[in-house]
Short mmCIF file of C-alpha atoms and ligand atoms in Angstrom, two decimals:
data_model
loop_
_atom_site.label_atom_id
_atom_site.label_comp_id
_atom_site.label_asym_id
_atom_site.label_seq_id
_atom_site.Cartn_x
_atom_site.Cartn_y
_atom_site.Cartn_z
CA UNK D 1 -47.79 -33.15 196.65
CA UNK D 2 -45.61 -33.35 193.31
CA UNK D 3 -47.91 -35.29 190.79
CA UNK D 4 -51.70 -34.14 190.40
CA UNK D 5 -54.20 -37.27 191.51
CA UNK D 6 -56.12 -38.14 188.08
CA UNK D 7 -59.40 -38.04 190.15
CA UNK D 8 -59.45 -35.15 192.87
CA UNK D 9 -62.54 -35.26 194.81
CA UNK D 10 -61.16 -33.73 197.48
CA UNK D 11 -62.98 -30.74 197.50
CA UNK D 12 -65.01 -28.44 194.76
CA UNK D 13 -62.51 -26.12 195.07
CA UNK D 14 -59.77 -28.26 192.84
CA UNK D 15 -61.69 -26.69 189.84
CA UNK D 16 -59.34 -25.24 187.31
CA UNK D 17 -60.40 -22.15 185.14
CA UNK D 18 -61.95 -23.63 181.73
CA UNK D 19 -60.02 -22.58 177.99
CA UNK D 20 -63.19 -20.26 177.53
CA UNK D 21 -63.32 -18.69 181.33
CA UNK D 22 -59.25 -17.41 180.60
CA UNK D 23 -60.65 -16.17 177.20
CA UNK D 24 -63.40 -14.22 179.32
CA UNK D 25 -60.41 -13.32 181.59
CA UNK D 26 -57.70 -12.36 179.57
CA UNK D 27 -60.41 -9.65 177.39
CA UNK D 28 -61.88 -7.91 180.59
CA UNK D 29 -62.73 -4.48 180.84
CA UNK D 30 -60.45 -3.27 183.78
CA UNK D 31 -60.02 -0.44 186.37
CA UNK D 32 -59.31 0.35 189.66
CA UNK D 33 -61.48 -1.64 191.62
CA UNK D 34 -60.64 0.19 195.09
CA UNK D 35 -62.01 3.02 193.53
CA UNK D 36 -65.00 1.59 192.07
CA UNK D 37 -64.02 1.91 189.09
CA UNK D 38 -63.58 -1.99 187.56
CA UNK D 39 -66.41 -2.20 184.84
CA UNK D 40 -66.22 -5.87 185.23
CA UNK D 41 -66.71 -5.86 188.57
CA UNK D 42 -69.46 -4.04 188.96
CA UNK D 43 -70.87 -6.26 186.80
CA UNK D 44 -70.56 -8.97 188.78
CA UNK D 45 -71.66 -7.23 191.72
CA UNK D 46 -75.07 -6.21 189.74
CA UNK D 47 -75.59 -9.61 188.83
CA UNK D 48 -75.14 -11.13 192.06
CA UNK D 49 -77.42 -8.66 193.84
CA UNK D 50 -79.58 -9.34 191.66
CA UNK D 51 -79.41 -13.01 191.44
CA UNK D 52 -79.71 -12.90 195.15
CA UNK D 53 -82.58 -10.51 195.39
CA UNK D 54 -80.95 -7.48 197.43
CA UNK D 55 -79.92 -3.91 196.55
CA UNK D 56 -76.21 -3.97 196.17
CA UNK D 57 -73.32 -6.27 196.49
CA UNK D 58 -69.11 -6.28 197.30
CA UNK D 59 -66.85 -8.58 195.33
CA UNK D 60 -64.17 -9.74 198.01
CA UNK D 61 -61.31 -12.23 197.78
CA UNK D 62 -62.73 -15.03 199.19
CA UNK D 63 -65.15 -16.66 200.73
CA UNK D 64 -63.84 -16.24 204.00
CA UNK D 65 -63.66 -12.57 203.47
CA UNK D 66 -67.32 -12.84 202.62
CA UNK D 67 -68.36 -14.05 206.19
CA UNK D 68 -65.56 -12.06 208.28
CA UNK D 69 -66.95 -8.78 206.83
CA UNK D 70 -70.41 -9.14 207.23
CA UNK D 71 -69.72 -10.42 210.79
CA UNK D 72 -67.48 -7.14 211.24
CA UNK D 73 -70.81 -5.42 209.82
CA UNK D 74 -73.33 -6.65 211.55
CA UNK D 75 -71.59 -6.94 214.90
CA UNK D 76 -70.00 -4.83 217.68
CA UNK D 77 -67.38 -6.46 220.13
CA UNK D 78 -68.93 -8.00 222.82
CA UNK D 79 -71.80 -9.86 221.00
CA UNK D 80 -72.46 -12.69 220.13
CA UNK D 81 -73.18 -14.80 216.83
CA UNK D 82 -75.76 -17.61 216.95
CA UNK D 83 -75.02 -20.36 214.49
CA UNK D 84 -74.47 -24.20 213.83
CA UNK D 85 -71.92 -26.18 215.90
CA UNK D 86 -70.80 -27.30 212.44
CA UNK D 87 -70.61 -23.84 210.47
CA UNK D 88 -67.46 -23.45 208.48
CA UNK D 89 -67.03 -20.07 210.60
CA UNK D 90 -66.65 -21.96 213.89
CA UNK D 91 -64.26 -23.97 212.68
CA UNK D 92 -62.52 -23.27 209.16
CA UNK D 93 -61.55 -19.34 209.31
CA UNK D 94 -58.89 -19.53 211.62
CA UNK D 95 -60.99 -17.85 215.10
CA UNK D 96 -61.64 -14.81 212.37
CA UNK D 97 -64.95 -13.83 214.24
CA UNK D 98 -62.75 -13.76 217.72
CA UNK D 99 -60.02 -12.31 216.06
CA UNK D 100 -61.39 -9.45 213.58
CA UNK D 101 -64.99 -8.97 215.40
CA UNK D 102 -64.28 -9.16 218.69
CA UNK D 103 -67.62 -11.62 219.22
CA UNK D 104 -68.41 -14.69 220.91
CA UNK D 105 -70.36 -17.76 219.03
CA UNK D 106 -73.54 -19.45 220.25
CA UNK D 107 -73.59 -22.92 218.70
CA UNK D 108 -76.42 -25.13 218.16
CA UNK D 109 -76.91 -28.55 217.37
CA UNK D 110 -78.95 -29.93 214.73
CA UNK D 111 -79.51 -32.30 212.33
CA UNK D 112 -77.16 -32.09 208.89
CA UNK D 113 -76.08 -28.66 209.96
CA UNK D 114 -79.58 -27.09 210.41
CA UNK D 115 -81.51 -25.94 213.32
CA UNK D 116 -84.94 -24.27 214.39
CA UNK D 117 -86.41 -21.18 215.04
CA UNK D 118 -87.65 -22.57 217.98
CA UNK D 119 -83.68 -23.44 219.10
CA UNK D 120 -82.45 -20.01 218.13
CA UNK D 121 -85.68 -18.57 220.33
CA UNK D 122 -83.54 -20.55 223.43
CA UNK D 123 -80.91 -19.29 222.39
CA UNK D 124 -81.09 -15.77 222.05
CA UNK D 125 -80.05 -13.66 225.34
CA UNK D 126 -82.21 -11.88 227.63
CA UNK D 127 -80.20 -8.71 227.10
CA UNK D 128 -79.19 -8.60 230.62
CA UNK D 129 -75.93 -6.16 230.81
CA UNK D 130 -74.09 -9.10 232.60
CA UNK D 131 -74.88 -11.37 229.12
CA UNK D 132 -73.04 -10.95 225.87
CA UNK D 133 -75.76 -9.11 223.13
CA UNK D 134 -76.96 -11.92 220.63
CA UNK D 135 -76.93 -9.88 217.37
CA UNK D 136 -76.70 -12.06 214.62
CA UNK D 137 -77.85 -15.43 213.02
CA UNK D 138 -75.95 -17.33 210.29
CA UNK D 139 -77.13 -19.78 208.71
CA UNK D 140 -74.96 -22.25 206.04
CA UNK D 141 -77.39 -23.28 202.61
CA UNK D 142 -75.60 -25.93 201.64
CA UNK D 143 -74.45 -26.82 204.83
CA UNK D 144 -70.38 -28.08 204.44
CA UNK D 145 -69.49 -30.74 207.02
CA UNK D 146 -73.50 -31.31 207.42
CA UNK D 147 -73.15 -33.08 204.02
CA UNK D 148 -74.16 -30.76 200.88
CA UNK D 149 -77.89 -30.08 202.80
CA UNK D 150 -80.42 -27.82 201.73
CA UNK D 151 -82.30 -26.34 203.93
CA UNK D 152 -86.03 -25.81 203.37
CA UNK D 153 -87.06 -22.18 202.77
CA UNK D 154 -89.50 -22.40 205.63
CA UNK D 155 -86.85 -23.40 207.95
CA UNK D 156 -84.71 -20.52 206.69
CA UNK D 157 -88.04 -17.73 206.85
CA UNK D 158 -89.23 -19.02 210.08
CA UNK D 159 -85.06 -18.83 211.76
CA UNK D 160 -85.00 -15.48 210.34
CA UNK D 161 -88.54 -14.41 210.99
CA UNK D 162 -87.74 -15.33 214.81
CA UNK D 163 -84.23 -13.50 214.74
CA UNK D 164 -85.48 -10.13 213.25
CA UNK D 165 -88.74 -10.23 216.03
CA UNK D 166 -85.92 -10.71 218.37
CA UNK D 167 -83.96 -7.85 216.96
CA UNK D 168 -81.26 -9.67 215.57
CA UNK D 169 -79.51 -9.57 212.00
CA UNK D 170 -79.56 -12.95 209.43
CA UNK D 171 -76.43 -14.09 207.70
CA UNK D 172 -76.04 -16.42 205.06
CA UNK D 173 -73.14 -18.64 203.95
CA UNK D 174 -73.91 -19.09 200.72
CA UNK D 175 -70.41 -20.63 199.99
CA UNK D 176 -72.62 -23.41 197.85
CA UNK D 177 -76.46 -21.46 197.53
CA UNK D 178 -76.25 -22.21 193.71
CA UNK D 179 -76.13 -26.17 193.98
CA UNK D 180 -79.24 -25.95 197.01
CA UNK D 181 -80.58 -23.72 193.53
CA UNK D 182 -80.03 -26.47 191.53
CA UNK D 183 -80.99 -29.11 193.68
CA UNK D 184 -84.25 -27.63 194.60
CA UNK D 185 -85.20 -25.90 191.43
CA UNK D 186 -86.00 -22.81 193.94
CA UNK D 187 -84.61 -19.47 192.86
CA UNK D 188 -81.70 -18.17 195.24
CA UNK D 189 -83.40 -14.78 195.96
CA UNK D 190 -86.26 -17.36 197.71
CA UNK D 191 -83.52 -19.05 200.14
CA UNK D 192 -82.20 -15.61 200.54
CA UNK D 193 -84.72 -13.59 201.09
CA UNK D 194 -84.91 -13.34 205.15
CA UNK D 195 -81.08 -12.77 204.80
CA UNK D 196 -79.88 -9.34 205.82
CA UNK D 197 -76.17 -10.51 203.89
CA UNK D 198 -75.75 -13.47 201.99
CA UNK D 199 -72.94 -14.14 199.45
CA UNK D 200 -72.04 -17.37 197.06
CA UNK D 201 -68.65 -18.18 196.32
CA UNK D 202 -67.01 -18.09 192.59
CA UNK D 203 -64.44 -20.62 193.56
CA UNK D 204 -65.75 -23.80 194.30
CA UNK D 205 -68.25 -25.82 191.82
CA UNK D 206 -68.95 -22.50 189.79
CA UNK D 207 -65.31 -23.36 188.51
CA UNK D 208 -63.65 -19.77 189.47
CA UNK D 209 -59.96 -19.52 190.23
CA UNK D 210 -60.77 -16.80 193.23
CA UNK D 211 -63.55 -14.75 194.78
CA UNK D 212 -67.02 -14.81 196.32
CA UNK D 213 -69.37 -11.88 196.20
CA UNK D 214 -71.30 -11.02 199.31
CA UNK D 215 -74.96 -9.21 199.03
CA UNK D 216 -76.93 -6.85 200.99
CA UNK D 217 -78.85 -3.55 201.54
CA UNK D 218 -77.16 -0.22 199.72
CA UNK D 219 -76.48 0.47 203.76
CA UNK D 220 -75.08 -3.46 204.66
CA UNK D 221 -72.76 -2.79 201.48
CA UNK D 222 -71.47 0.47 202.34
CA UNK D 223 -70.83 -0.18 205.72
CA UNK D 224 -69.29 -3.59 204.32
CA UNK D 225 -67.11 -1.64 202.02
CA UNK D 226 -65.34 0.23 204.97
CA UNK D 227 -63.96 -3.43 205.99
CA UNK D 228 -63.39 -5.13 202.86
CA UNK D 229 -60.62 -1.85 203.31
CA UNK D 230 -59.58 -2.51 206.93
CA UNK D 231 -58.99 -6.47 205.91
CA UNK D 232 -56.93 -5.38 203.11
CA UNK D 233 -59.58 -7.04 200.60
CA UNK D 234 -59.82 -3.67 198.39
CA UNK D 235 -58.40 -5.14 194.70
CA UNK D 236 -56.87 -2.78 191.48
CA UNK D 237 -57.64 -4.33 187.91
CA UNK D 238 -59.90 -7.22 189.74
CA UNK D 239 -62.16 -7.28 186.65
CA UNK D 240 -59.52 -9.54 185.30
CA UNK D 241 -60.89 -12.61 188.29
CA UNK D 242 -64.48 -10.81 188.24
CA UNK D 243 -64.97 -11.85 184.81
CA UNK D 244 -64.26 -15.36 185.48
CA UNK D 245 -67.13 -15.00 188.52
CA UNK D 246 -69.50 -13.33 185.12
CA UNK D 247 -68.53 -16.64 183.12
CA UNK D 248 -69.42 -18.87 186.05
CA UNK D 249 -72.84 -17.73 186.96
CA UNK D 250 -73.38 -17.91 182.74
CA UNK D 251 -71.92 -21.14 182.04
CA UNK D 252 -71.75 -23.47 185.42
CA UNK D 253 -74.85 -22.86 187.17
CA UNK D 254 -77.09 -25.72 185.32
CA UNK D 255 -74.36 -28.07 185.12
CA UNK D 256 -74.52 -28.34 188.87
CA UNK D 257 -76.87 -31.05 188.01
CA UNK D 258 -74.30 -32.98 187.12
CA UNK D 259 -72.17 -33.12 189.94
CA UNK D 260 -75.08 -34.02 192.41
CA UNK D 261 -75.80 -36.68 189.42
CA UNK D 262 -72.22 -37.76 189.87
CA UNK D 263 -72.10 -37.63 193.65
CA UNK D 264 -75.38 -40.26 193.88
CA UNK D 265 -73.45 -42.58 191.72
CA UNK D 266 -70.18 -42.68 193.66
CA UNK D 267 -72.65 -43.02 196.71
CA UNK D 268 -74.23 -46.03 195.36
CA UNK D 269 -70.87 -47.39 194.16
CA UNK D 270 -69.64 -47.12 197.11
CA UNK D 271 -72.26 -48.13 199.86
CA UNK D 272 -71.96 -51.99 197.96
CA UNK D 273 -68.14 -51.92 199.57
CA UNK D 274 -67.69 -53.92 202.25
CA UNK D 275 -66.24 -51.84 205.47
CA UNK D 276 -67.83 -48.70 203.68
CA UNK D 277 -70.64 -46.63 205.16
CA UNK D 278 -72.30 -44.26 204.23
CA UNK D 279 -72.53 -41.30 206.87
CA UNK D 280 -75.82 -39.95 205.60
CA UNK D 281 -78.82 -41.32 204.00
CA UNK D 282 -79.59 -38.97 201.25
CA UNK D 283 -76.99 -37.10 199.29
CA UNK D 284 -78.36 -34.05 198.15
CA UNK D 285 -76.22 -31.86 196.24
CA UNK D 286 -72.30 -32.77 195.83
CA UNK D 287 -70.66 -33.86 198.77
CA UNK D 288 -70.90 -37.66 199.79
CA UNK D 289 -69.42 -38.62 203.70
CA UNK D 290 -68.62 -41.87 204.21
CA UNK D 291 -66.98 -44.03 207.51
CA UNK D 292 -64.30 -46.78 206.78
CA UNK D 293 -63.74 -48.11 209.79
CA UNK D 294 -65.16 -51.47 208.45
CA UNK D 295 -61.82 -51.81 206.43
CA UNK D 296 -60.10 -52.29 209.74
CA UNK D 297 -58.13 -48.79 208.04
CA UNK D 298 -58.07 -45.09 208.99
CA UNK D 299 -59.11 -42.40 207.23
CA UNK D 300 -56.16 -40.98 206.87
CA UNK D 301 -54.57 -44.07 205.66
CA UNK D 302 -57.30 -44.96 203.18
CA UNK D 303 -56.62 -41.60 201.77
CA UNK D 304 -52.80 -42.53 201.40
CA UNK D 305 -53.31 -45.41 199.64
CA UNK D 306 -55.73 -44.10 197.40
CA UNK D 307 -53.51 -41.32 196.49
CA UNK D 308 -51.40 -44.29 195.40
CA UNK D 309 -54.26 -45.07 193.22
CA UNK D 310 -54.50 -41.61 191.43
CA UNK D 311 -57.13 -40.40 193.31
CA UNK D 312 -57.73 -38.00 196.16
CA UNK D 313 -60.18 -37.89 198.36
CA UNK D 314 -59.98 -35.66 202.14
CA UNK D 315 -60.38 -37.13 205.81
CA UNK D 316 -62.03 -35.29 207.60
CA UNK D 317 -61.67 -37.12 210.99
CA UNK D 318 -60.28 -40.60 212.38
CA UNK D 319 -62.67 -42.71 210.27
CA UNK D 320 -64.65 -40.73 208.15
CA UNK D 321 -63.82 -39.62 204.46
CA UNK D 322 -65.63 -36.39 202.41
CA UNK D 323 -65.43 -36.95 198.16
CA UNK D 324 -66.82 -33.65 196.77
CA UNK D 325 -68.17 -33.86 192.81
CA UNK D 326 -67.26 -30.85 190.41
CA UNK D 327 -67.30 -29.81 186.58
CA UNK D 328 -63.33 -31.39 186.60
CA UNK D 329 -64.93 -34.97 187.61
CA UNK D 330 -67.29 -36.95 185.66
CA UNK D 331 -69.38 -40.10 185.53
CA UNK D 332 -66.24 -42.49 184.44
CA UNK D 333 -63.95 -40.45 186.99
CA UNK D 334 -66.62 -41.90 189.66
CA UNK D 335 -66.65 -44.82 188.80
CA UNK D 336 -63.01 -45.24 188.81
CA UNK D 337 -62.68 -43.64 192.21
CA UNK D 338 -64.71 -46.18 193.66
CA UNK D 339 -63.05 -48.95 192.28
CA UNK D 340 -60.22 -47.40 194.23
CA UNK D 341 -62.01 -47.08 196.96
CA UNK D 342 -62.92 -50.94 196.38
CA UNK D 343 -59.85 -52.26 195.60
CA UNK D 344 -58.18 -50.30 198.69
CA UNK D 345 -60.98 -51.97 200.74
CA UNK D 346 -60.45 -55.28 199.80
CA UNK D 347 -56.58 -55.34 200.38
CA UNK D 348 -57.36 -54.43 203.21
CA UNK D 349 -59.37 -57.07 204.23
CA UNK D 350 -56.67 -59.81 202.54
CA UNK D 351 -54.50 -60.77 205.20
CA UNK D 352 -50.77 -60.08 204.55
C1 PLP Z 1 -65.40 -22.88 201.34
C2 PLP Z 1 -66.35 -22.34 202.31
C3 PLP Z 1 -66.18 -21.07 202.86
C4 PLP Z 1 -64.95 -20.23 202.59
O1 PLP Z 1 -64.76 -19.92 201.23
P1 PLP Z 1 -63.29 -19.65 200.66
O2 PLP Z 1 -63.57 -19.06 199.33
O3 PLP Z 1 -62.60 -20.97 200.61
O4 PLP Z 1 -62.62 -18.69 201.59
C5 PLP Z 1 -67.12 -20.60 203.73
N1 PLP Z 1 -68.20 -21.34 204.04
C6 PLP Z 1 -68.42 -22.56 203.54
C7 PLP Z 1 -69.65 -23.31 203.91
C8 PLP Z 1 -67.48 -23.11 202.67
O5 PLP Z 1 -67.67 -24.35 202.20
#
């Protein structure tokens, strides 16, 4: 694409490093961060292990990294991962847990990308030596293509509660933890605390241009550490893009608010467009799906002629459309994405 869309709500992850996060970047403390030596980035790492309740933490490059490490970690090959048909793992990291663990996944079904204790008890193997080992759970808090859900922290203790009686490990994909945090008013150490890992990425609505920072036990970490060097995730001077994570979790964490703020209005705007329908009832956090099938258009070709419009806005499948809010959109952005959306609808509609 040549020309940035005015409006991109086509993910959180469009966010572009403020004037005062490259100030924060540009005057980092910096030093080899393969050797533990970055000053800024164990800084982060303190403050996210913190933040997150557990001993220690790894900054990796990504998100991705985040949940193909731990799964390296917690896993041997042969076993199997129990998690939501929907997790971004099953479908998003290109087979990484095949690939790079070795492992099998166990999907479940479930309402806005959560399940039960009471489906992972099914789920979980006998132990049999003919059966694959179920070893880990993984949870996703918010949940991505589930639509921006939180899940309640009883849902989360009694999954884990049921996974560590079984002998299992708990993962979670905290890609979004700090907008459930904002949306809940619950502390993140409180949806994390069954967790054995659990990380939160810098790079979508916290506004950082790279990184997510993965949390554990001292033990989890160091045995973490040993892949973040097999994947080739070790960094030199990363205290330059940790410091941006450091600005982030000072500066962007309340203003989530906003965004889910934003994200209600464009739902509202948007449900009083005819051929538009909301694919969930309650919007939560950021993330509003929507089908358009009413408009007699695809999704793909609704997002084509929006684009035309200025705006940008994902399809995720044949008929269905995801807008994600973020610090780079606000209120009058909305609102002029769903006249778009309006205006694409109703030409639609005119016959030609
Ligand atoms: C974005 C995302 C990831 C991956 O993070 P990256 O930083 O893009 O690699 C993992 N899980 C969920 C739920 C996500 O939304």
């Amino acid at each position: 694409m040549s020309e940035r869309p005015r409006i991109d709500l086509f993910s959180d992850t469009q966010t572009r490093p403020s004037r005062p996060m490259r100030e924060a970047m540009a005057n980092a403390e910096v030093g080899d961060e393969q050797l533990g030596e970055d000053p800024t980035v164990r800084a982060l790492c303190a403050m996210v292990a913190d933040l997150l309740g557990k001993q220690d933490a790894l900054f990796l490059p990504s998100g991705t990294m985040c949940n193909e490490v731990a799964y390296r970690a917690h896993t041997q090959p042969g076993d199997e991962i129990i998690l939501h048909e929907t997790s971004h793992a099953v479908h998003y990291e290109a087979g990484g847990p095949a690939a790079l663990s070795g492992v099998t996944l166990r999907t479940l079904p479930g309402e806005r990308g959560i399940f039960t204790a009471a489906q992972v008890r099914s789920a979980v193997r006998d132990g049999a030596p003919h059966t694959q080992r179920s070893r880990l759970v993984s949870v996703e808090n918010t949940t991505n293509i589930g639509g921006g859900a939180v899940w309640p922290i009883d849902a989360l203790d009694g999954v884990a509660a049921l996974a560590h009686q079984r002998g299992l490990a708990t993962h979670m994909d905290g890609a979004r933890l700090m907008n459930a945090v904002v949306a809940s008013g619950q502390p993140a150490a409180a949806f994390a605390r069954g967790y054995d890992s659990a990380w939160i990425d810098l790079s979508k609505g916290l506004g950082a241009p790279v990184g997510g920072v993965l949390a554990g036990s001292r033990d989890f970490i160091a045995e973490a550490l040993r892949f973040k060097h097999q994947f080739g995730g070790a960094m030199r001077q990363a205290g330059i893009i940790a410091a941006a994570g450091i600005y982030a979790l000072q500066h962007n964490v309340g203003r989530l608010a906003e965004d889910h703020a934003n994200a209600q209005r464009f739902a509202r705007l948007i449900a009083q467009i005819d051929g538009i329908e909301l694919a969930t009832d309650v919007i939560e956090t950021n993330m509003i799906y929507f089908e358009v099938s009413g408009t007699g258009l695809t999704a793909p070709q609704t997002a084509e002629r929006l684009l035309e419009r200025g705006v940008r806005i994902g399809a995720t499948s044949e008929h269905r459309m995801r807008a994600v809010t973020h610090l780079d959109v606000d209120a009058a952005g909305v609102d002029e994405a769903a006249r778009a959306l309006a205006a694409v609808a109703d030409a639609a509609r005119r016959p030609s």
